[in-house]
């Protein structure tokens, strides 16, 4: 039953993220900068923390909604990373062949970003299932060090990965 719940949550999040990124690409909008924090490390930190809180407290629906938002941001970021990779390289070439923006997206770009999105989907699905299964098998009371410390470490890794200069030694000094 846990797998079906996680499968449904991830599937709705990735479908929603695809349509959001399609809207943003066709309208030439940029995503918010804070979504860059939801790379694999940032998403892991929040999913781990929300899964821990879900099994610790009784706020299941609220925490499932927050997990959905984290997964949505994770998939939007994955689609945006693929968009930046292919859009910058091939936009001028493909559009010079006479394609419109919509046909360019439908015929070329959507296939490229869906491949990256499917990879992120499998990662998100696997991690959510692993965390939920882990917490459902543990004995009560749950130790906060199980989830809080790795969540903080994953989030700090996310901040370092997103930093513009990518120089870790500046954070250490």
Tab-separated table of N, CA, C and O in Angstrom, residues 2-11 14 40 43-44 47-48 51 67 71 74-75 117-135:
chain	number	residue	atom	x	y	z
A	2	UNK	N	1.992	1.209	0.663
A	2	UNK	CA	2.891	2.362	0.695
A	2	UNK	C	3.385	2.674	-0.709
A	2	UNK	O	3.445	3.830	-1.108
A	3	UNK	N	3.691	1.636	-1.477
A	3	UNK	CA	4.218	1.858	-2.824
A	3	UNK	C	3.187	2.536	-3.721
A	3	UNK	O	3.533	3.429	-4.505
A	4	UNK	N	1.930	2.126	-3.635
A	4	UNK	CA	0.903	2.741	-4.473
A	4	UNK	C	0.679	4.207	-4.107
A	4	UNK	O	0.487	5.050	-4.982
A	5	UNK	N	0.722	4.510	-2.811
A	5	UNK	CA	0.580	5.893	-2.368
A	5	UNK	C	1.727	6.748	-2.896
A	5	UNK	O	1.510	7.852	-3.395
A	6	UNK	N	2.931	6.234	-2.812
A	6	UNK	CA	4.107	6.972	-3.282
A	6	UNK	C	4.102	7.083	-4.796
A	6	UNK	O	4.462	8.124	-5.351
A	7	UNK	N	3.697	6.029	-5.475
A	7	UNK	CA	3.611	6.057	-6.934
A	7	UNK	C	2.610	7.117	-7.397
A	7	UNK	O	2.897	7.888	-8.316
A	8	UNK	N	1.464	7.182	-6.737
A	8	UNK	CA	0.456	8.182	-7.097
A	8	UNK	C	0.962	9.596	-6.821
A	8	UNK	O	0.808	10.494	-7.663
A	9	UNK	N	1.572	9.805	-5.677
A	9	UNK	CA	2.094	11.124	-5.305
A	9	UNK	C	3.157	11.587	-6.293
A	9	UNK	O	3.119	12.724	-6.776
A	10	UNK	N	4.103	10.729	-6.639
A	10	UNK	CA	5.170	11.083	-7.576
A	10	UNK	C	4.637	11.287	-8.983
A	10	UNK	O	5.106	12.172	-9.697
A	11	UNK	N	3.687	10.476	-9.399
A	11	UNK	CA	3.152	10.594	-10.756
A	11	UNK	C	2.393	11.910	-10.939
A	11	UNK	O	2.566	12.593	-11.949
A	14	UNK	N	5.047	14.740	-11.099
A	14	UNK	CA	5.830	14.872	-12.337
A	14	UNK	C	4.958	15.343	-13.500
A	14	UNK	O	5.410	16.123	-14.343
A	40	UNK	N	18.854	17.204	-6.029
A	40	UNK	CA	18.639	15.910	-5.381
A	40	UNK	C	18.916	15.969	-3.886
A	40	UNK	O	18.232	15.345	-3.083
A	43	UNK	N	15.975	18.069	-2.161
A	43	UNK	CA	14.742	17.287	-2.153
A	43	UNK	C	14.840	16.141	-1.152
A	43	UNK	O	13.880	15.860	-0.425
A	44	UNK	N	16.008	15.488	-1.097
A	44	UNK	CA	16.185	14.404	-0.127
A	44	UNK	C	16.046	14.910	1.295
A	44	UNK	O	15.447	14.238	2.135
A	47	UNK	N	12.237	15.629	1.954
A	47	UNK	CA	11.435	14.401	1.964
A	47	UNK	C	11.749	13.573	3.206
A	47	UNK	O	10.850	13.029	3.849
A	48	UNK	N	13.009	13.490	3.560
A	48	UNK	CA	13.404	12.765	4.761
A	48	UNK	C	12.800	13.399	6.007
A	48	UNK	O	12.234	12.713	6.867
A	51	UNK	N	8.909	12.946	5.985
A	51	UNK	CA	8.542	11.555	6.260
A	51	UNK	C	8.713	11.246	7.741
A	51	UNK	O	7.890	10.544	8.339
A	67	UNK	N	5.232	17.199	1.107
A	67	UNK	CA	6.077	16.284	0.331
A	67	UNK	C	5.770	16.402	-1.150
A	67	UNK	O	6.679	16.385	-1.983
A	71	UNK	N	8.444	17.428	-4.062
A	71	UNK	CA	8.646	16.629	-5.271
A	71	UNK	C	8.326	17.432	-6.532
A	71	UNK	O	9.015	17.300	-7.551
A	74	UNK	N	11.253	19.589	-7.123
A	74	UNK	CA	12.363	18.742	-7.569
A	74	UNK	C	12.231	18.416	-9.055
A	74	UNK	O	13.194	18.511	-9.821
A	75	UNK	N	11.021	18.064	-9.484
A	75	UNK	CA	10.815	17.730	-10.897
A	75	UNK	C	10.885	18.979	-11.784
A	75	UNK	O	11.394	18.905	-12.903
A	117	UNK	N	13.470	14.043	-16.939
A	117	UNK	CA	12.398	13.963	-15.954
A	117	UNK	C	12.126	12.543	-15.508
A	117	UNK	O	11.827	12.291	-14.343
A	118	UNK	N	12.221	11.591	-16.429
A	118	UNK	CA	11.999	10.200	-16.061
A	118	UNK	C	13.101	9.707	-15.130
A	118	UNK	O	12.840	8.941	-14.198
A	119	UNK	N	14.310	10.158	-15.361
A	119	UNK	CA	15.416	9.825	-14.452
A	119	UNK	C	15.137	10.381	-13.058
A	119	UNK	O	15.301	9.682	-12.046
A	120	UNK	N	14.711	11.629	-12.976
A	120	UNK	CA	14.383	12.235	-11.685
A	120	UNK	C	13.183	11.538	-11.042
A	120	UNK	O	13.132	11.381	-9.823
A	121	UNK	N	12.239	11.104	-11.866
A	121	UNK	CA	11.068	10.389	-11.363
A	121	UNK	C	11.473	9.089	-10.674
A	121	UNK	O	10.986	8.773	-9.592
A	122	UNK	N	12.352	8.353	-11.287
A	122	UNK	CA	12.799	7.097	-10.686
A	122	UNK	C	13.568	7.341	-9.392
A	122	UNK	O	13.413	6.585	-8.422
A	123	UNK	N	14.376	8.392	-9.360
A	123	UNK	CA	15.108	8.730	-8.133
A	123	UNK	C	14.136	9.134	-7.033
A	123	UNK	O	14.242	8.670	-5.892
A	124	UNK	N	13.196	9.999	-7.345
A	124	UNK	CA	12.220	10.439	-6.357
A	124	UNK	C	11.351	9.304	-5.853
A	124	UNK	O	11.082	9.187	-4.651
A	125	UNK	N	10.927	8.450	-6.752
A	125	UNK	CA	10.104	7.306	-6.383
A	125	UNK	C	10.872	6.358	-5.471
A	125	UNK	O	10.372	5.928	-4.430
A	126	UNK	N	12.091	6.060	-5.842
A	126	UNK	CA	12.905	5.146	-5.036
A	126	UNK	C	13.225	5.708	-3.669
A	126	UNK	O	13.156	4.996	-2.658
A	127	UNK	N	13.576	6.994	-3.608
A	127	UNK	CA	13.935	7.575	-2.317
A	127	UNK	C	12.723	7.690	-1.401
A	127	UNK	O	12.813	7.390	-0.209
A	128	UNK	N	11.587	8.115	-1.929
A	128	UNK	CA	10.378	8.215	-1.107
A	128	UNK	C	9.966	6.854	-0.564
A	128	UNK	O	9.593	6.722	0.598
A	129	UNK	N	10.039	5.842	-1.403
A	129	UNK	CA	9.675	4.494	-0.961
A	129	UNK	C	10.639	3.998	0.111
A	129	UNK	O	10.216	3.442	1.131
A	130	UNK	N	11.914	4.230	-0.092
A	130	UNK	CA	12.911	3.786	0.877
A	130	UNK	C	12.710	4.460	2.232
A	130	UNK	O	12.724	3.794	3.274
A	131	UNK	N	12.500	5.762	2.227
A	131	UNK	CA	12.337	6.491	3.480
A	131	UNK	C	11.054	6.077	4.193
A	131	UNK	O	11.051	5.843	5.399
A	132	UNK	N	9.956	5.975	3.457
A	132	UNK	CA	8.702	5.582	4.098
A	132	UNK	C	8.757	4.163	4.632
A	132	UNK	O	8.227	3.884	5.705
A	133	UNK	N	9.396	3.281	3.905
A	133	UNK	CA	9.529	1.901	4.369
A	133	UNK	C	10.437	1.837	5.595
A	133	UNK	O	10.167	1.091	6.542
A	134	UNK	N	11.499	2.631	5.591
A	134	UNK	CA	12.419	2.666	6.717
A	134	UNK	C	11.715	3.119	7.990
A	134	UNK	O	11.843	2.478	9.037
A	135	UNK	N	10.958	4.200	7.902
A	135	UNK	CA	10.288	4.710	9.095
A	135	UNK	C	9.134	3.819	9.536
A	135	UNK	O	8.791	3.794	10.711
